Short mmCIF file of C-alpha atoms in Angstrom, two decimals:
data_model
loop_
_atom_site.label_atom_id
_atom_site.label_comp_id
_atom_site.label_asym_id
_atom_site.label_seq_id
_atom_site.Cartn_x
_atom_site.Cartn_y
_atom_site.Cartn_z
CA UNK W 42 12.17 24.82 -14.91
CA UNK W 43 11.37 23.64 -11.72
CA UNK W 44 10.97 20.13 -10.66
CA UNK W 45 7.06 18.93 -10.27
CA UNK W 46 5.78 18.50 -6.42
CA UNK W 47 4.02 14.80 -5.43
CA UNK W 48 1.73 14.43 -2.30
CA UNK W 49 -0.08 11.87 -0.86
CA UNK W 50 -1.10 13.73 2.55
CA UNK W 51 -5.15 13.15 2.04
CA UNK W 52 -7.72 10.69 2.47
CA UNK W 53 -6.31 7.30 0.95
CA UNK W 54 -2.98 8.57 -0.31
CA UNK W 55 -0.22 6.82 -0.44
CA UNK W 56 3.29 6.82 -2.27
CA UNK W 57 6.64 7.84 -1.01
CA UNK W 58 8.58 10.40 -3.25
CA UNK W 59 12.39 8.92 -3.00
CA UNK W 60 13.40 11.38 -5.81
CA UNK W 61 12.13 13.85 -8.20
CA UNK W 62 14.52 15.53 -11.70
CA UNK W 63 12.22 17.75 -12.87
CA UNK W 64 9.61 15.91 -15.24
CA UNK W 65 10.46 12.98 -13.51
CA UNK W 66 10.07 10.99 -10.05
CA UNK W 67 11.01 7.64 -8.92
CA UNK W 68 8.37 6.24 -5.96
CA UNK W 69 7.49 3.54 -3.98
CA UNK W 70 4.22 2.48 -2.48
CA UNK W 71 4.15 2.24 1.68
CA UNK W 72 2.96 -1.15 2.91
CA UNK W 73 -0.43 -1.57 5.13
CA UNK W 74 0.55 -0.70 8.68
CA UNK W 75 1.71 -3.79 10.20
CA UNK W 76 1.91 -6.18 7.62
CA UNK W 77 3.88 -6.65 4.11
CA UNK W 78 0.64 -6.07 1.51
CA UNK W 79 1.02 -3.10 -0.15
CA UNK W 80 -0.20 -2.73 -4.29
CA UNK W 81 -2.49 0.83 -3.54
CA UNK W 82 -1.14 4.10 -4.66
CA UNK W 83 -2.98 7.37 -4.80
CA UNK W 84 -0.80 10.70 -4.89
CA UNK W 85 -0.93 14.36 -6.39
CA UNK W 86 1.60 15.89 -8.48
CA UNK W 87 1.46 19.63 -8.93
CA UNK W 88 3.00 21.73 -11.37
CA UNK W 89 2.72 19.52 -14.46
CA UNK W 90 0.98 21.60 -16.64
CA UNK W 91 1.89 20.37 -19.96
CA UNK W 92 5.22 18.70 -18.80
CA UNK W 93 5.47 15.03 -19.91
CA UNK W 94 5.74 13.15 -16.69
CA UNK W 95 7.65 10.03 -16.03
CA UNK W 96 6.27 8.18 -12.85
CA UNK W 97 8.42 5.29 -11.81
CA UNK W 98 6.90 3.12 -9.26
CA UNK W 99 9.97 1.03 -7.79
CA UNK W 100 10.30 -2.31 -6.03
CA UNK W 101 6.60 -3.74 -6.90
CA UNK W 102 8.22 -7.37 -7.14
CA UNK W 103 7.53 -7.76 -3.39
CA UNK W 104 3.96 -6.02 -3.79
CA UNK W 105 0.88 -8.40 -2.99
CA UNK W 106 0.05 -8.99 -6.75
CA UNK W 107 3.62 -8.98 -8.89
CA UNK W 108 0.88 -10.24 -11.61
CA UNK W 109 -1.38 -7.16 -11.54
CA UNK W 110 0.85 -5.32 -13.01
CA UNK W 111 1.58 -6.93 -16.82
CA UNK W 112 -0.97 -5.34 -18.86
CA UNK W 113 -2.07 -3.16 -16.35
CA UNK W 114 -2.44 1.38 -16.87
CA UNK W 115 -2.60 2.83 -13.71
CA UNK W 116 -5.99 5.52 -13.63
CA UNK W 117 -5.89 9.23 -13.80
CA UNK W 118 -7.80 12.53 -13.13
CA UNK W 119 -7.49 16.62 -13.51
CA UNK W 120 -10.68 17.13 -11.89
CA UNK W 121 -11.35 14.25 -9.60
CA UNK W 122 -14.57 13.57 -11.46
CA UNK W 123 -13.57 11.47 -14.89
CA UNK W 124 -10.47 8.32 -14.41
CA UNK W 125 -9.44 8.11 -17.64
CA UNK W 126 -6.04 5.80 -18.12
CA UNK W 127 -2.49 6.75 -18.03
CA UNK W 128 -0.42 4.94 -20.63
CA UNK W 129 1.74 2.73 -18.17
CA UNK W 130 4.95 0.05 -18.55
CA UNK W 131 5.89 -2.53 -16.69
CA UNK W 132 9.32 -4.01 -16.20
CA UNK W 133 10.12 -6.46 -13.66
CA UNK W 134 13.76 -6.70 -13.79
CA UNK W 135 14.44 -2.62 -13.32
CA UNK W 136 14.79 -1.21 -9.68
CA UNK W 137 12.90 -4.35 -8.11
CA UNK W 138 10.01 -4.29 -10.26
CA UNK W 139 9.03 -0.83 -11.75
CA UNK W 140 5.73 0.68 -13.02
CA UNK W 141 6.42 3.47 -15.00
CA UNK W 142 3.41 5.92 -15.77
CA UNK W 143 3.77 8.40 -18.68
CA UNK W 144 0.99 11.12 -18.99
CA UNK W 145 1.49 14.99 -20.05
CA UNK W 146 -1.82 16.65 -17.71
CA UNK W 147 -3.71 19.57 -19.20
CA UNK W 148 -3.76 21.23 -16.42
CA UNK W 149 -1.38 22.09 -13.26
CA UNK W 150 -2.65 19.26 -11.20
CA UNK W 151 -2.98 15.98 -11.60
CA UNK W 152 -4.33 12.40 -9.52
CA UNK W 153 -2.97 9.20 -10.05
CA UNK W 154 -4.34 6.16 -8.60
CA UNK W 155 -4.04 2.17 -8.79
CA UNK W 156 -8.06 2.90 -9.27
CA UNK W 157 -10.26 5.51 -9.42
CA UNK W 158 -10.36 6.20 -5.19
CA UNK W 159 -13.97 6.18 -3.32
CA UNK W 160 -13.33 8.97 -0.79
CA UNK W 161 -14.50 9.15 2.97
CA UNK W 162 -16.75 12.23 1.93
CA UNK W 163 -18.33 10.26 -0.73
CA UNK W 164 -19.02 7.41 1.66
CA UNK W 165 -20.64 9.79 3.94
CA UNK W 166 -22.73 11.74 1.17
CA UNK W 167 -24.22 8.27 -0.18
CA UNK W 168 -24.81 7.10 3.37
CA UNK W 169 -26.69 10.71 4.21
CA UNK W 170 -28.45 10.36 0.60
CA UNK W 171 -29.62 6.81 0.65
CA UNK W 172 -30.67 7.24 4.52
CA UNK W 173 -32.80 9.75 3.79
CA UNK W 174 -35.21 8.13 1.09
CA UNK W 175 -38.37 6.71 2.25
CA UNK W 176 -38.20 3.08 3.33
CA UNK W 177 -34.50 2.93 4.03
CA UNK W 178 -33.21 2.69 7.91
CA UNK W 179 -29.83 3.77 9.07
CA UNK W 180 -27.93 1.46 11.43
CA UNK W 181 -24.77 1.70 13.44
CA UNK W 182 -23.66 -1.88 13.57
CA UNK W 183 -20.06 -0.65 15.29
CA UNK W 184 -17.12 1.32 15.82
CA UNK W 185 -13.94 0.90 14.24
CA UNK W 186 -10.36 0.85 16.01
CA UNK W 187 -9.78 4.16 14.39
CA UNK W 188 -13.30 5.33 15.70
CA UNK W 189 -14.99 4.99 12.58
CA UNK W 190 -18.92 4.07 12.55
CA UNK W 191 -19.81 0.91 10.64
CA UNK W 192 -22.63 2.27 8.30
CA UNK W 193 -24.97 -0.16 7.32
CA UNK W 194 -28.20 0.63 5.44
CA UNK W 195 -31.83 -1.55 5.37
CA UNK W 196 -34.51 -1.58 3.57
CA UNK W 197 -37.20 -3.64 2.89
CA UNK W 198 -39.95 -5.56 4.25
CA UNK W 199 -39.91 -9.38 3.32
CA UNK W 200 -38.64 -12.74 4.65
CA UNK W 201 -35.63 -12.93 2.53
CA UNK W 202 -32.70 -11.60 4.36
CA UNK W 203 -30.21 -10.44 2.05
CA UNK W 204 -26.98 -9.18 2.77
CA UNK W 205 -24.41 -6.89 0.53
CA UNK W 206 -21.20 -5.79 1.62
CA UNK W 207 -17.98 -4.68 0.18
CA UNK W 208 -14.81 -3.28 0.24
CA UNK W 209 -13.32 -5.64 3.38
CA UNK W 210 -9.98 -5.10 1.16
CA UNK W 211 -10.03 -1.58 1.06
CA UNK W 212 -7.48 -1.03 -1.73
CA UNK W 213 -10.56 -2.38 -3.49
CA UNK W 214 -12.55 1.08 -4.15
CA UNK W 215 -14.47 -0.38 -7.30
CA UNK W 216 -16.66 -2.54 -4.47
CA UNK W 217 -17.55 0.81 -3.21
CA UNK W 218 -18.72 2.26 -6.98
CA UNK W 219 -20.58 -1.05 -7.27
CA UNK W 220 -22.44 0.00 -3.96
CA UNK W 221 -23.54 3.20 -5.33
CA UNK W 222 -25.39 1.88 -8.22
CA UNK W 223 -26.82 -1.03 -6.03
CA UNK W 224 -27.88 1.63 -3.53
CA UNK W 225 -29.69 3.80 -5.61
CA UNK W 226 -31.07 1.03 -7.48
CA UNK W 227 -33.08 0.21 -3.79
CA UNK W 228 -34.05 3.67 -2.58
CA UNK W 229 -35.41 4.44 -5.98
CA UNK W 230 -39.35 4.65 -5.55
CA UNK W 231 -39.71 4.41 -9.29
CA UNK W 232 -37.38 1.82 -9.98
CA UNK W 233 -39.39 -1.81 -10.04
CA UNK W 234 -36.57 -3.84 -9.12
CA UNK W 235 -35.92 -1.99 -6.54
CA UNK W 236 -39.21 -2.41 -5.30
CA UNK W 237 -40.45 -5.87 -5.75
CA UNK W 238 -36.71 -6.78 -4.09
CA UNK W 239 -38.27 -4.37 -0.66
CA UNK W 240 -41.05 -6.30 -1.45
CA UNK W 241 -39.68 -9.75 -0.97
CA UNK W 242 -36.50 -9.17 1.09
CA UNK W 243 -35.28 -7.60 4.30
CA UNK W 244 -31.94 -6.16 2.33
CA UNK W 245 -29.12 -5.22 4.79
CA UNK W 246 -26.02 -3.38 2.97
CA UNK W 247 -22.78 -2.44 4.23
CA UNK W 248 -20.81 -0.28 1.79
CA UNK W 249 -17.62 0.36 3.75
CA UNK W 250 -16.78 -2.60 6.00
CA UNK W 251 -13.09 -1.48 6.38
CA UNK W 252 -13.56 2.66 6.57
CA UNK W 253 -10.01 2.91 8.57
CA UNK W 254 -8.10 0.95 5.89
CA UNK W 255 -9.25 3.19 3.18
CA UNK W 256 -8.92 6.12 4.66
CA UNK W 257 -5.48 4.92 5.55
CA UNK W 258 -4.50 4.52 1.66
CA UNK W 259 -4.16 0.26 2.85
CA UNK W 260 -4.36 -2.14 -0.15
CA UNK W 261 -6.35 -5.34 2.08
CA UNK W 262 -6.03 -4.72 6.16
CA UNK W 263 -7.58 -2.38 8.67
CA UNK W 264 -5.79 -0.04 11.51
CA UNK W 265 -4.58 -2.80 13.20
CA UNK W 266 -2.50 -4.65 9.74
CA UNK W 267 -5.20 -7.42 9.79
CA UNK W 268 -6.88 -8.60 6.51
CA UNK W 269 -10.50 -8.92 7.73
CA UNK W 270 -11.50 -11.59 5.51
CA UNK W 271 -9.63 -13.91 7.65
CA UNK W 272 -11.27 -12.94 10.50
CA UNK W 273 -14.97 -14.88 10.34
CA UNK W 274 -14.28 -17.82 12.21
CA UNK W 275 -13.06 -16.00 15.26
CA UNK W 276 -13.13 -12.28 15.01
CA UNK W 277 -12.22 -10.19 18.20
CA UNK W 278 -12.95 -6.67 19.35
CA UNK W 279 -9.30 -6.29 19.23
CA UNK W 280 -8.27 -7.08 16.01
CA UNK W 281 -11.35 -7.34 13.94
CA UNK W 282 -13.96 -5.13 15.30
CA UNK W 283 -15.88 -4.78 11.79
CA UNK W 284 -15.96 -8.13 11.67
CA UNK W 285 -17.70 -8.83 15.27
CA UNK W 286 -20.37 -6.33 14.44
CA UNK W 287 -21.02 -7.54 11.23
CA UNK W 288 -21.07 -11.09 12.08
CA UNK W 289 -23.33 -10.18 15.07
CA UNK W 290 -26.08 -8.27 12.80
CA UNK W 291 -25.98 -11.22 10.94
CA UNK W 292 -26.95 -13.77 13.54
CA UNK W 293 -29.45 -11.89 14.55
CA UNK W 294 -31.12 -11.72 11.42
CA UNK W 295 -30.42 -14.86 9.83
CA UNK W 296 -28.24 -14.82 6.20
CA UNK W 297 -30.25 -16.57 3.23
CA UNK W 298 -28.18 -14.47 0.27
CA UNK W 299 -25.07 -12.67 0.81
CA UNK W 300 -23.03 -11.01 -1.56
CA UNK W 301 -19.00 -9.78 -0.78
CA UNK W 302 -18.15 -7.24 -3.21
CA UNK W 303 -14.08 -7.05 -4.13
CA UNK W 304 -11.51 -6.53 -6.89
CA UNK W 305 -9.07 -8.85 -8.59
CA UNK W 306 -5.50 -7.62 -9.26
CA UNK W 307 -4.81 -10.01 -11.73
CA UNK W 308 -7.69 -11.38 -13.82
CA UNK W 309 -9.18 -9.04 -16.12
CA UNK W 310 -12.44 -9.96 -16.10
CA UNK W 311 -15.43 -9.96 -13.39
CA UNK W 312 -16.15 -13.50 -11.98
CA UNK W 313 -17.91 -15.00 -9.07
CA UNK W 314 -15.96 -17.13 -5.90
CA UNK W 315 -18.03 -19.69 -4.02
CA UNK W 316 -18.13 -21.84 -1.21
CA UNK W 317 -17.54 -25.51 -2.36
CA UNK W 318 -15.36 -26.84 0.01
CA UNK W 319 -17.42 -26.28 3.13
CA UNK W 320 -18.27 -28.77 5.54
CA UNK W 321 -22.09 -28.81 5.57
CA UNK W 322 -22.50 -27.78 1.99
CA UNK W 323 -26.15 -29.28 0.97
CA UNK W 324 -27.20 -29.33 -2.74
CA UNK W 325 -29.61 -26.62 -2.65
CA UNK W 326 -27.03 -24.11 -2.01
CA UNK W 327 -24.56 -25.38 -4.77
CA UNK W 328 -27.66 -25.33 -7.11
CA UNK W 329 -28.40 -21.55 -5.74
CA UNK W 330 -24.52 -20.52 -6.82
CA UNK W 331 -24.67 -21.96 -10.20
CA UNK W 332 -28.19 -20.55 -10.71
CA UNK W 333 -27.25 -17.11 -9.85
CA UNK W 334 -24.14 -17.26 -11.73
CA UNK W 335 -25.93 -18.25 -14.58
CA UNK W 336 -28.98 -15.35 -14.73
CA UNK W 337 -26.17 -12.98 -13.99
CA UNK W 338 -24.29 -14.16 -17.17
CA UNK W 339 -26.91 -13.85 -19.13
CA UNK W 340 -28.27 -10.36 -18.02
CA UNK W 341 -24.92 -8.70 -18.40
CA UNK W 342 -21.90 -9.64 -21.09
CA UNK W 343 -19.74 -8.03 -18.25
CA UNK W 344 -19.86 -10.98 -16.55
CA UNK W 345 -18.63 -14.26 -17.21
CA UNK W 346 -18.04 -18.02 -16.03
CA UNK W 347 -14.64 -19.27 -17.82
CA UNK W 348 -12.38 -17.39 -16.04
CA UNK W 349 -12.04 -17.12 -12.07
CA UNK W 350 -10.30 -18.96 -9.43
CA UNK W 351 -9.97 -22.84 -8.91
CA UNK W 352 -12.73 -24.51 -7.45
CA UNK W 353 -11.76 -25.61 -3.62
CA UNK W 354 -11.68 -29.05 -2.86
CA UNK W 355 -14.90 -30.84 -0.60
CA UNK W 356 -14.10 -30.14 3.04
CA UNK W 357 -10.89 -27.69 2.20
CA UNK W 358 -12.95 -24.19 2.36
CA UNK W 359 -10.90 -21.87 4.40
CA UNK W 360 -13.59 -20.51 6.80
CA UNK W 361 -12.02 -17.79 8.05
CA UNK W 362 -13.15 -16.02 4.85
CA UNK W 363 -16.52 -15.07 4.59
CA UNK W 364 -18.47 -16.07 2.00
CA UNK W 365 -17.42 -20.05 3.66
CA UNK W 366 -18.37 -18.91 6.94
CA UNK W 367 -21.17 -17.45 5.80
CA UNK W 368 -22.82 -20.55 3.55
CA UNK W 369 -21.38 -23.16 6.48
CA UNK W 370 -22.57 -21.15 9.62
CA UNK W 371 -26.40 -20.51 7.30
CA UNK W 372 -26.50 -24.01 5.79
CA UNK W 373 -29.60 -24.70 7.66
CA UNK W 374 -31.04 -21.67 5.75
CA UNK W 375 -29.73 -23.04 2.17
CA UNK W 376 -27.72 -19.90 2.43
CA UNK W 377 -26.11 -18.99 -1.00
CA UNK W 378 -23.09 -16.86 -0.56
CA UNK W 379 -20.50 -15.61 -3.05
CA UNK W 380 -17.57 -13.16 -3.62
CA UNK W 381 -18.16 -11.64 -6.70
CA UNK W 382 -14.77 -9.63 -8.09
CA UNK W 383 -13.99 -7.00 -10.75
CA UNK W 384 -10.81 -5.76 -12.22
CA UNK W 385 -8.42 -3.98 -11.72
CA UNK W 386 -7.17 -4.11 -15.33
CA UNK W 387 -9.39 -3.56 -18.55
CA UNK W 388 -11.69 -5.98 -18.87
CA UNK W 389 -10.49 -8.37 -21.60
CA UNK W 390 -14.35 -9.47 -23.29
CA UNK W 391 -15.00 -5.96 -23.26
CA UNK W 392 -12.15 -3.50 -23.33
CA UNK W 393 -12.59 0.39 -23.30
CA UNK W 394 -9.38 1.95 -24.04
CA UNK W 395 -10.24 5.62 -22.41
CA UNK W 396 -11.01 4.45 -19.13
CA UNK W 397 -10.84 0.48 -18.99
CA UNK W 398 -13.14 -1.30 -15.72
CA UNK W 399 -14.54 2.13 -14.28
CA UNK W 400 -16.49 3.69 -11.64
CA UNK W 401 -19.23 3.78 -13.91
CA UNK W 402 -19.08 0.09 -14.62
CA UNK W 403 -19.33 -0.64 -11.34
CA UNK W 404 -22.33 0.96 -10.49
CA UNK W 405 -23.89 -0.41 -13.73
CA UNK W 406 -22.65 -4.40 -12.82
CA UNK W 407 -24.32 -3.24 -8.98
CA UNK W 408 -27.56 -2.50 -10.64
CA UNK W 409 -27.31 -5.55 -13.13
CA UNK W 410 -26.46 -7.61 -9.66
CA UNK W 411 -29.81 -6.77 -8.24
CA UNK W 412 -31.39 -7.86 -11.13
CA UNK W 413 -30.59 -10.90 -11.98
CA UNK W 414 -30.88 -11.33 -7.65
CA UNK W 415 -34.53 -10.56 -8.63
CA UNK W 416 -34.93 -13.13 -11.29
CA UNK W 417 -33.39 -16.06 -8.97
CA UNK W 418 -36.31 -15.15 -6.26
CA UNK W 419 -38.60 -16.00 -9.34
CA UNK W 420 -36.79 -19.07 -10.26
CA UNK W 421 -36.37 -20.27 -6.22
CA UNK W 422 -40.02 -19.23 -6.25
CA UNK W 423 -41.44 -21.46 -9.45
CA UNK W 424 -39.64 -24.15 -7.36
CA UNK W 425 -41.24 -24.08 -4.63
CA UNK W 426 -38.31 -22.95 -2.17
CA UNK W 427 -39.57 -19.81 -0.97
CA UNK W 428 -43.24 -19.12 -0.49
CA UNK W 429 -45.78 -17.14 1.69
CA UNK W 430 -44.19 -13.36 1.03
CA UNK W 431 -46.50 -10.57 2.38
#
């Protein structure tokens, strides 16, 4: 029998094949250009029809998140539609730290991927499909190092300037699912979130702010090795060009709610970060987090409050990272920012065995996002804090 055949020459791939025995293969994932992060995989193997394949994925100890991998199945697909989970074991004293996937594919090819992987076409066919509904402008708000436009989409016709963006880490593709439902959530003529949120908002989303890392197969930096949320406080054209444009658009237009959309290696749940430690922080903002979190938790049992990461210290926020920058450099606007993160893993309150956290419930938490962004107007509203909308 022939040994099996593994590629990774496409849009976001990434392994390296350092051996293949027939059924089996021993790997390793190639680090971010420039930089030591690497945790992303996406590769093919071909000629596996019915052969039970044994996918070792060596030397993860030095990957970015050793603790993503306990408990974790790595995702795959025989028609690049459905990510269902391949049973996966993970042993940190073999080979440096070694994944091993097991999975016998019904057909001759199959995708594996640390999650299911938001291509460059699909990017493009959302961007072409939400630009085109009624309401919604298209802007360019840049160009990447790799020559990449920054697509950002707008909609809506209110004082509230809202922003949404996702997917700074690129390795992170479940940020970009999560954009898809929120998307067509606001271009939706019938939908009456949607439209009371055009209503009351100028809504400015971003759905790819890193396109060159994920087309590059990175885990968290762009085409120059540099993690971009560690850019805000002083971003430059040549290391962080997203992040100039980005920044710019949003000085223009002013920032009262701003969402950064990423995924967690290690937690299995989905969780909000906030701004704490800033400098300026006023108590209208820190009573706009808590509010939000709170609607949110109660509109969706996807989300949840107990777990997340530890709260950072009064004057200690790192403002390089945006959702600091954003609430400090805005704090005149009572501007509420958050990172809001999903997992990698299952999700632990909620656990699906066939597919664990999906593309699917990402665009669902997206839509439930929107929501409960809806219900905090009404609540900021009954209080007084925003008035006069059109």
């Amino acid at each position: 029998m022939t040994a099996i055949q593994i590629s990774s020459a496409f849009d976001s791939g990434n392994i390296e094949v350092l051996s293949i025995q027939g059924d089996e293969a021993r790997l390793a994932i190639r680090r971010d250009i420039d930089s030591d992060f690497f945790q992303w995989f996406h590769f093919r193997v071909s000629g596996a029809r019915g052969r039970e394949l044994t996918l070792r994925i060596t030397g993860l100890n030095g990957s970015a998140y050793p603790m993503g991998w306990p408990g974790y199945d790595a995702r795959v697909s025989e028609d690049r539609q459905f990510w269902g989970l391949a049973p996966s074991t993970w042993d940190g004293s073999a080979d440096g730290g070694t994944l091993t996937i097991r999975h016998t594919p019904a057909s001759d090819l199959a995708w594996f991927a640390y999650f299911a992987p938001y291509s460059t076409e699909r990017h493009h066919d959302l961007v072409a499909r939400i630009a085109a509904a009624p309401g919604v402008d298209y802007r360019c708000l840049g160009t990447t190092l790799d020559g990449r436009s920054l697509d950002s989409l707008e909609t809506g016709a209110g004082p509230v300037q809202v922003w949404l963006y996702a997917r700074q880490h690129p390795g992170e593709s479940m940020a970009e699912w999560w954009m898809e439902g929120a998307l067509e959530l606001l271009a939706d003529p019938a939908n009456s979130v949607g439209r009371e949120l055009r209503r009351r908002c100028r809504i400015h989303v971003v759905p790819n702010a890193n396109p060159d890392g994920s087309a590059r197969g990175h885990l968290r930096t762009n085409a120059a090795g540099v993690n971009l949320n560690r850019e805000w406080e002083s971003p430059t054209a040549e290391r962080s060009p997203e992040i100039v444009a980005i920044r710019n658009a949003m000085d223009a237009s002013g920032v009262d709610f701003a969402m950064d959309v990423h995924g967690d290696e290690a937690i299995p749940a989905v969780f909000l970060a906030g701004f704490e430690g800033i400098p300026s922080l006023r108590p209208e903002q820190s009573e706009g987090f808590r509010r939000y979190a709170q609607v949110l938790e109660r509109r969706t049992p996807d989300f949840q409050t107990r777990r997340g990461y530890p709260v950072t210290p009064a004057g200690r926020a790192n403002l390089a990272m945006s959702t600091n920058q954003l609430a400090e450099r805005f704090s005149g606007r009572g501007c509420v920012s958050m990172t809001l993160e999903m997992p990698f893993k299952d999700h632990d309150d909620a656990p699906d065995p066939r597919q664990a956290w999906s593309p699917e419930r990402s665009r669902q938490l997206g839509r439930d996002c929107l929501g409960a962004l809806l219900e905090w107007l009404d609540a900021r509203d009954s209080a007084g804090e925003l008035v006069d909308y059109p």
